[in-house]
Short mmCIF file of C-alpha atoms in Angstrom, two decimals:
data_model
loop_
_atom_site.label_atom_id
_atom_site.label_comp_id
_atom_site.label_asym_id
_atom_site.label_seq_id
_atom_site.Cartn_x
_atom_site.Cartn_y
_atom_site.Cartn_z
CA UNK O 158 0.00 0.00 0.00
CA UNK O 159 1.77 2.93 -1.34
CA UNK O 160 -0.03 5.50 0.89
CA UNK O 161 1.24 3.65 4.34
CA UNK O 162 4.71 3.41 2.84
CA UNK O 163 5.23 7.53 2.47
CA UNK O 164 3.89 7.85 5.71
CA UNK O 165 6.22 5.54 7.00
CA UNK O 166 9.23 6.53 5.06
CA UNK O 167 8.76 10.43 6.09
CA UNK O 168 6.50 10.24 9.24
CA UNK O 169 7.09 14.54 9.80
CA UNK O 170 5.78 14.94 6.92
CA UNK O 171 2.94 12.68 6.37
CA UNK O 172 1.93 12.74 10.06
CA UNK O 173 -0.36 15.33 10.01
CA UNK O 174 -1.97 14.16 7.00
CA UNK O 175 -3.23 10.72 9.12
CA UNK O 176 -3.75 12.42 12.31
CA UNK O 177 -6.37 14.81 9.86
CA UNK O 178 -7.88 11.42 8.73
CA UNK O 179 -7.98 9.66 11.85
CA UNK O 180 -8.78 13.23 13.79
CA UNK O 181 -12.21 13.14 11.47
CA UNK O 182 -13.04 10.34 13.44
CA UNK O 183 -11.97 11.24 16.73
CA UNK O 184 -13.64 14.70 16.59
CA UNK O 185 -17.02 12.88 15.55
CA UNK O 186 -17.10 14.38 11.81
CA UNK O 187 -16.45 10.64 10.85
CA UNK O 188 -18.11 8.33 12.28
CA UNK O 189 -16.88 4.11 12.20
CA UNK O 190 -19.15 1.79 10.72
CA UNK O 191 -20.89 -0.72 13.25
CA UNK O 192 -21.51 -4.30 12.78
CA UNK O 193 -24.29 -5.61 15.57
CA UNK O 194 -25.03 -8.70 16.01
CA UNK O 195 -23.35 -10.56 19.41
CA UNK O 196 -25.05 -10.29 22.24
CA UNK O 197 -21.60 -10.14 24.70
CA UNK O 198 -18.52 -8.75 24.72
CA UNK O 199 -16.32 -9.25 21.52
CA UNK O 200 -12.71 -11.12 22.44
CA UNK O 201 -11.07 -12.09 19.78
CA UNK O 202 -11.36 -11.39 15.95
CA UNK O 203 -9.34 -12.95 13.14
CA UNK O 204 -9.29 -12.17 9.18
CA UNK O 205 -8.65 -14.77 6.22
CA UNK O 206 -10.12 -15.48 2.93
CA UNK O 207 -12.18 -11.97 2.73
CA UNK O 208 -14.02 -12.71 5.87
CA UNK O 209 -13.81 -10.93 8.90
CA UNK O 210 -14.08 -13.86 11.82
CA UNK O 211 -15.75 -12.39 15.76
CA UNK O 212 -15.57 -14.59 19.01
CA UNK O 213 -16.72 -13.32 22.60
CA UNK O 214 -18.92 -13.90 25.77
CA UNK O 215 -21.88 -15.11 23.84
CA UNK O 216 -19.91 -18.77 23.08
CA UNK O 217 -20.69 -18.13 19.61
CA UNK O 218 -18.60 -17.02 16.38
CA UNK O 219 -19.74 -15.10 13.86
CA UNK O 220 -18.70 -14.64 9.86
CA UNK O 221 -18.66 -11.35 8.27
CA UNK O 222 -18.62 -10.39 5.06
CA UNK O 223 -15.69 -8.01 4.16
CA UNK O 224 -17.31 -6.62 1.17
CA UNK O 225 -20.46 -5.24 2.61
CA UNK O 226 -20.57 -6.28 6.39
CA UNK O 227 -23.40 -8.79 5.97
CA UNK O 228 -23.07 -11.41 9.26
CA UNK O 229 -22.78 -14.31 6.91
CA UNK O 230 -23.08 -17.47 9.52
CA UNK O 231 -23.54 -17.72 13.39
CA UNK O 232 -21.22 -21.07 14.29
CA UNK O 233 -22.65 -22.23 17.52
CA UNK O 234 -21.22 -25.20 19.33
CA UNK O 235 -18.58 -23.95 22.19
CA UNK O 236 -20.33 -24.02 25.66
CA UNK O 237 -18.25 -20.93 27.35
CA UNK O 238 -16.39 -17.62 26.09
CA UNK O 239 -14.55 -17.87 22.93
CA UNK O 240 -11.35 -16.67 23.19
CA UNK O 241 -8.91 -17.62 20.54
CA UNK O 242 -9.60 -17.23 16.53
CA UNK O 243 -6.92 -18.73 13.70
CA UNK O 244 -7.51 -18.79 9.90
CA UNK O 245 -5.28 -21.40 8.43
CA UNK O 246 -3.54 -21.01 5.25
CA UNK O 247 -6.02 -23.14 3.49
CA UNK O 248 -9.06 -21.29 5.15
CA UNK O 249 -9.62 -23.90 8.06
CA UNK O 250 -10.82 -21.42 10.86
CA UNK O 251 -9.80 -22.51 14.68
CA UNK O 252 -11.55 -21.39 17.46
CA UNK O 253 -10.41 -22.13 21.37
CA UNK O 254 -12.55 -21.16 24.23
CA UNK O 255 -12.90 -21.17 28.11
CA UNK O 256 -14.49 -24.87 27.71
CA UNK O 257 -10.91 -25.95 27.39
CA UNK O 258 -11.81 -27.13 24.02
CA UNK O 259 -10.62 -26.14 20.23
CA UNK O 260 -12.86 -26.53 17.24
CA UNK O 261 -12.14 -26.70 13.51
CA UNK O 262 -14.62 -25.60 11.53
CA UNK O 263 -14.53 -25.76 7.61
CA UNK O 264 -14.09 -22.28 6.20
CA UNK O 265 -15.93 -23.11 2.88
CA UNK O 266 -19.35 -23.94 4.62
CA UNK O 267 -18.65 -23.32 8.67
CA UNK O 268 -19.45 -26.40 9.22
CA UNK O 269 -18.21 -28.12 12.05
CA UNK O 270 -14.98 -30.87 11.18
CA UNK O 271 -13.88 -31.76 15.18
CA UNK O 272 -13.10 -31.11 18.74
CA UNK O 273 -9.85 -31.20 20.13
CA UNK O 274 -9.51 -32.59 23.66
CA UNK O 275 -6.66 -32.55 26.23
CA UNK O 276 -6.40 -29.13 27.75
CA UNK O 277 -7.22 -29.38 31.94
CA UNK O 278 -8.03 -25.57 31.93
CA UNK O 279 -9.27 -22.76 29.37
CA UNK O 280 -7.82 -22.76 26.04
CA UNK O 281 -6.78 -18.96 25.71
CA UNK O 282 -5.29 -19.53 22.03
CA UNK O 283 -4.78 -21.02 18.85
CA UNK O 284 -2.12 -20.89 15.98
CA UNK O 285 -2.13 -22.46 12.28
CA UNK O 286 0.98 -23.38 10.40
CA UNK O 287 0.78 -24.57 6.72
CA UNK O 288 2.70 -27.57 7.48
CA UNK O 289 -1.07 -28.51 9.00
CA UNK O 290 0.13 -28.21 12.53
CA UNK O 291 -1.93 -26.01 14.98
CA UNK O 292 -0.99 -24.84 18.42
CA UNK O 293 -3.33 -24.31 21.29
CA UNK O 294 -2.48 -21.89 24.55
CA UNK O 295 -4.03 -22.26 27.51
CA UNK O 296 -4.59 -21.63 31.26
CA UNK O 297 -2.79 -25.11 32.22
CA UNK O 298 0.33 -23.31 31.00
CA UNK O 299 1.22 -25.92 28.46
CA UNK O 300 1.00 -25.50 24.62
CA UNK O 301 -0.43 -28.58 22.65
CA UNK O 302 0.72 -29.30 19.07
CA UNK O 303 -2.13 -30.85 17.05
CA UNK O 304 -1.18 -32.70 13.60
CA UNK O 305 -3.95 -32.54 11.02
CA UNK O 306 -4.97 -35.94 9.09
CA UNK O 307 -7.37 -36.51 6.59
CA UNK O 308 -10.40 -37.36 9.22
CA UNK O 309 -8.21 -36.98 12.67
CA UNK O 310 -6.43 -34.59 14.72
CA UNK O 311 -4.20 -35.78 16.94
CA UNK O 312 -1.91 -34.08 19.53
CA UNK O 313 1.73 -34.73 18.55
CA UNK O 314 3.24 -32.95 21.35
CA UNK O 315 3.23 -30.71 24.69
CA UNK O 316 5.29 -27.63 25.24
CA UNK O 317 6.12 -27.12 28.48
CA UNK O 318 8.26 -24.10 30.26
CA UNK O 319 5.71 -21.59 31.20
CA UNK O 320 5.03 -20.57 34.44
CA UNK O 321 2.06 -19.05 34.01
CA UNK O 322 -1.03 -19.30 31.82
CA UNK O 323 -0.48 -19.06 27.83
CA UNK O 324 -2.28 -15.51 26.90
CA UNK O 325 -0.82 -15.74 22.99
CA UNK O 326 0.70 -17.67 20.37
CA UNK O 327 2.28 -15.80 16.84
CA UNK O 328 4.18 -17.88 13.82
CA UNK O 329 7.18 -16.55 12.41
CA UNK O 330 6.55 -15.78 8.74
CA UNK O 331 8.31 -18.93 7.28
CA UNK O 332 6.67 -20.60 9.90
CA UNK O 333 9.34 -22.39 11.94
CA UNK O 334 9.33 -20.68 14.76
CA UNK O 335 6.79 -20.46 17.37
CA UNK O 336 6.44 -16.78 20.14
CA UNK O 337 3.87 -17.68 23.43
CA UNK O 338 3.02 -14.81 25.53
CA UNK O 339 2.30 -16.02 29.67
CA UNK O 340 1.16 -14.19 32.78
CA UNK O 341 4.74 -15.46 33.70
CA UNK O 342 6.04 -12.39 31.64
CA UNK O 343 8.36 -14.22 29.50
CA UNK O 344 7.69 -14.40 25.94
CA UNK O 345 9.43 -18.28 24.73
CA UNK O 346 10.87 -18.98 21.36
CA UNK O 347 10.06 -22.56 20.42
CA UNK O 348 11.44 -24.78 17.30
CA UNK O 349 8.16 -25.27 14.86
CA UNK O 350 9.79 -29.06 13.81
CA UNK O 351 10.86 -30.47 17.45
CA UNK O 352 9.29 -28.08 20.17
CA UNK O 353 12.59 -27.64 21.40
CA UNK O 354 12.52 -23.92 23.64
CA UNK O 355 14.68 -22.00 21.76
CA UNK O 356 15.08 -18.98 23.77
CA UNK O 357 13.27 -16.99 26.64
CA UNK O 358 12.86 -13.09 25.90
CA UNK O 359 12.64 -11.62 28.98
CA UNK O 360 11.59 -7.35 30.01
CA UNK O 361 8.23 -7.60 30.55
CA UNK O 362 7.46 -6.66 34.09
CA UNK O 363 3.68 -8.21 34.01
CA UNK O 364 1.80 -10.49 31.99
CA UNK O 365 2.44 -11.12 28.08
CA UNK O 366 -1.48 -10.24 26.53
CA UNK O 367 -0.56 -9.84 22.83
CA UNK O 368 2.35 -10.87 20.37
CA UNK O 369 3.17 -9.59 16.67
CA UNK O 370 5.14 -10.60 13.81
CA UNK O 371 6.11 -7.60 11.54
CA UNK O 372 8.61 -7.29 9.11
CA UNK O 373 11.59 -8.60 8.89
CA UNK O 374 10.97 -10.85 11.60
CA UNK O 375 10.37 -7.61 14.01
CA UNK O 376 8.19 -9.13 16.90
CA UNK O 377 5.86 -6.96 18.99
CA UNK O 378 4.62 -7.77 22.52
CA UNK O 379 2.23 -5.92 24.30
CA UNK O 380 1.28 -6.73 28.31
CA UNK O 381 0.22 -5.33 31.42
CA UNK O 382 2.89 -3.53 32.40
CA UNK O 383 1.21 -0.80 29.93
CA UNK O 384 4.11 -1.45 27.22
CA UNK O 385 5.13 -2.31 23.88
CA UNK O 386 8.62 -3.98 23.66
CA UNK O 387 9.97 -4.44 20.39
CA UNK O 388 12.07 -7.59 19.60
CA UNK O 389 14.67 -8.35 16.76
CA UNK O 390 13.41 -11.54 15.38
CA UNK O 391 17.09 -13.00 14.54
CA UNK O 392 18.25 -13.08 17.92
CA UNK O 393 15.78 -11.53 20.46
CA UNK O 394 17.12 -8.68 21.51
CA UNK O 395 15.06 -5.98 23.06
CA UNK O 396 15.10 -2.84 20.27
CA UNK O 397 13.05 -0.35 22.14
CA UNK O 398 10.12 0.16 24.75
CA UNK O 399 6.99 2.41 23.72
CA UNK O 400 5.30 3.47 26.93
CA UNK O 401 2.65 5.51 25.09
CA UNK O 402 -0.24 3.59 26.94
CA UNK O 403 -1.40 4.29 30.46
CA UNK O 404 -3.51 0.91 30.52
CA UNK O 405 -2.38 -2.86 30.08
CA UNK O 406 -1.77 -3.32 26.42
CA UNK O 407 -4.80 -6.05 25.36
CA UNK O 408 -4.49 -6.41 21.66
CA UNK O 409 -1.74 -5.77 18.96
CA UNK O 410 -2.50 -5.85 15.24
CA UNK O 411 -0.43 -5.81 12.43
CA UNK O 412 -1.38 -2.95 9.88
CA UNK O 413 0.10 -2.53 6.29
CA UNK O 414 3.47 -1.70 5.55
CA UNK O 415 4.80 -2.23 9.38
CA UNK O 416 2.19 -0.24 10.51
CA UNK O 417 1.52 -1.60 14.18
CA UNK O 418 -2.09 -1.10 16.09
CA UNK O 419 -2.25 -1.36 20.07
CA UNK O 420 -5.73 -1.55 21.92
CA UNK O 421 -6.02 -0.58 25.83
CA UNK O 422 -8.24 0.72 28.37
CA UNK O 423 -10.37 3.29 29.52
CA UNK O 424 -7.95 5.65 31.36
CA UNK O 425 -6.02 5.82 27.61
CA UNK O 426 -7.00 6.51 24.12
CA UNK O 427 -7.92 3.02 23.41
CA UNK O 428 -6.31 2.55 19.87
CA UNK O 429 -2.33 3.70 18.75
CA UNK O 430 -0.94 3.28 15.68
CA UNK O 431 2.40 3.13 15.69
CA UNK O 432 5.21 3.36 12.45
CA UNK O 433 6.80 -0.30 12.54
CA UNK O 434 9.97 1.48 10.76
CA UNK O 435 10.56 4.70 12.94
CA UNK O 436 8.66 3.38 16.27
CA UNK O 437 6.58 6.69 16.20
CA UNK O 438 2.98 6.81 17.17
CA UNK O 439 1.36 8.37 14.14
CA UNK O 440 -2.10 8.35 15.34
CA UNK O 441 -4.31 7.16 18.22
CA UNK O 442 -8.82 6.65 18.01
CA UNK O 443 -10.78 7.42 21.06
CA UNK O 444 -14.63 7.85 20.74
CA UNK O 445 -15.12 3.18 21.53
CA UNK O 446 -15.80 1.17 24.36
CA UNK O 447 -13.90 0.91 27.41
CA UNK O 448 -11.40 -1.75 26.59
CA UNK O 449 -10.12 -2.55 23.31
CA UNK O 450 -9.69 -6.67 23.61
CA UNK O 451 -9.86 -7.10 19.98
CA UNK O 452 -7.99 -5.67 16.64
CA UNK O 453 -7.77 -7.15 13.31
CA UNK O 454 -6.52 -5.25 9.82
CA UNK O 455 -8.19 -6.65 6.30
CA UNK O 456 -5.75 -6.71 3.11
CA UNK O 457 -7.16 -3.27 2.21
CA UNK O 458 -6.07 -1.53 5.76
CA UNK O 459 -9.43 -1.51 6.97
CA UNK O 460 -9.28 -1.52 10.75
CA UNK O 461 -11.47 -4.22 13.40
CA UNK O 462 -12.23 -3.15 16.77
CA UNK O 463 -13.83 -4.95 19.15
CA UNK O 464 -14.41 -5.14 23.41
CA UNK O 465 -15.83 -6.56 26.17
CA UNK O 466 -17.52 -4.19 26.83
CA UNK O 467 -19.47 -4.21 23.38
CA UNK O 468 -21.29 -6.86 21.17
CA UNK O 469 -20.68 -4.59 18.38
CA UNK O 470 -17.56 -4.56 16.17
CA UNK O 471 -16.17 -1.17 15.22
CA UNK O 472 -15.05 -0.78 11.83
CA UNK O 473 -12.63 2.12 10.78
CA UNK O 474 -11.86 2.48 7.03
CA UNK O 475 -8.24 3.06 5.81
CA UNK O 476 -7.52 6.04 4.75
CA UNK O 477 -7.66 5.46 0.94
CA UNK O 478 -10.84 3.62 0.83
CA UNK O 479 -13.41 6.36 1.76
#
């Protein structure tokens, strides 16, 4: 997206320009679009294939259209919160939830393929690789690894190490390595082939809520210690801290071109986007509920809100598309 690109490239410059897009919605002359339809608090949302995928306190997940918002399906099955969403490379969506379960659901027809068993507590997240592995977080602090077969899942391995529950899960782009974010604080570094713990990042002074893969390999974590610590992917070092936020860090998204969206809480403007290249906040959205749980981006730069707070998803149109 050439737009985000210039804006990255010469952020003085082009700065104003988004904060005078984004302002027009902060200042109410713009408002977002609103898609209703839960009837809790939104937790989770994930994006693949054109559809917008929501999860929350209502145990049930709902498809949007991308095109014109239309709620396409309502997948009902989970018997508590969903709080984990994961479009796999082939469209396969995964959904974990506070039953301690994870469903796959076909993302052709939603239809229901299995359950995955084996978690003791709530299953907080869920990961997709293309080598048809997926990876499930949860509140027992372990990670499972599920292999995919032709008519059975089966668990192939548990990661062990945290601490702490397991709050989120991010792939590396080529999809060998594995990030988990725990209440323990420490974000791990597992091997995608042998689940061998490759490294433990460590600065986090509170729990791990969100984790990011941005270019290069750049990962993002965001916790409750109100930060955003930036990682080099090669070898984990800690680049920089943004402290912008004066609420736990929830949700991290990752925008076009590097571009890098944070969600809070109430005492803060809830949403910050942030230049992946220069680490500068370029812009920050007020005006939604009290805590920002949820953030997703579509391919067009279209930005997903959603809370607890709120059955409704918030929907903020990139600059370019109006």
């Amino acid at each position: 997206c050439r737009r985000w690109n210039k804006l990255c490239q010469g952020v003085k410059v082009h700065e104003p320009i988004m904060l005078a897009r984004w302002g027009m919605y902060n200042k109410g002359k713009k408002h977002p679009d609103k898609w209703s339809g839960h009837t809790g608090g939104i937790l989770v949302l994930a994006v693949g294939h054109n559809k917008l995928y929501s999860g929350g306190k209502d145990t049930t997940i709902r498809v949007w259209s991308m095109v014109d918002g239309k709620c396409l399906q309502t997948l009902i099955g989970h018997d508590h919160w969903v709080c984990g969403l994961t479009v796999g490379p082939d469209g396969t969506m995964y959904s974990s939830s506070s039953d301690g379960t994870v469903r796959v659901w076909s993302g052709i027809d939603g239809s229901h393929l299995e359950t995955l068993t084996g978690h003791t507590k709530p299953v907080r997240c869920v990961a997709a690789a293309r080598t048809r592995l997926v990876f499930s977080g949860s509140e027992d602090m372990t990670i499972k690894v599920w292999r995919r077969g032709g008519t059975q899942t089966t668990c192939i391995r548990t990661l062990v190490g945290h601490t702490d529950l397991v709050k989120s899960l991010a792939l590396s782009a080529d999809h060998n390595t594995l990030y988990s974010g725990s209440g323990d604080t420490a974000i791990r570094v597992w091997s995608v082939s042998d689940g061998v713990c490759l490294k433990i990042l460590t600065g986090h002074t509170n729990q791990v809520y969100a984790i990011v893969i941005g270019v290069g390999g750049t990962l993002y974590s965001g916790g409750r210690d109100k930060t955003i610590r930036v990682w080099r992917g090669s070898d984990g070092k800690l680049l920089s801290t943004l402290d912008h936020h004066k609420e736990s860090v929830l949700s991290l998204a990752l925008g076009p071109d590097d571009t890098v969206l944070s969600g809070s809480g109430f005492l803060d403007r809830p949403v910050a986007m942030w230049c992946g290249r220069t680490l500068t906040r370029i812009a920050t959205l007020s005006r939604l509920p009290n805590y920002v749980d949820a953030l997703a981006v579509g391919p067009d730069g279209t930005v997903f809100v959603g809370s607890r707070d709120s059955g409704t998803i918030f929907v903020f149109q990139h600059a370019g598309n109006d």
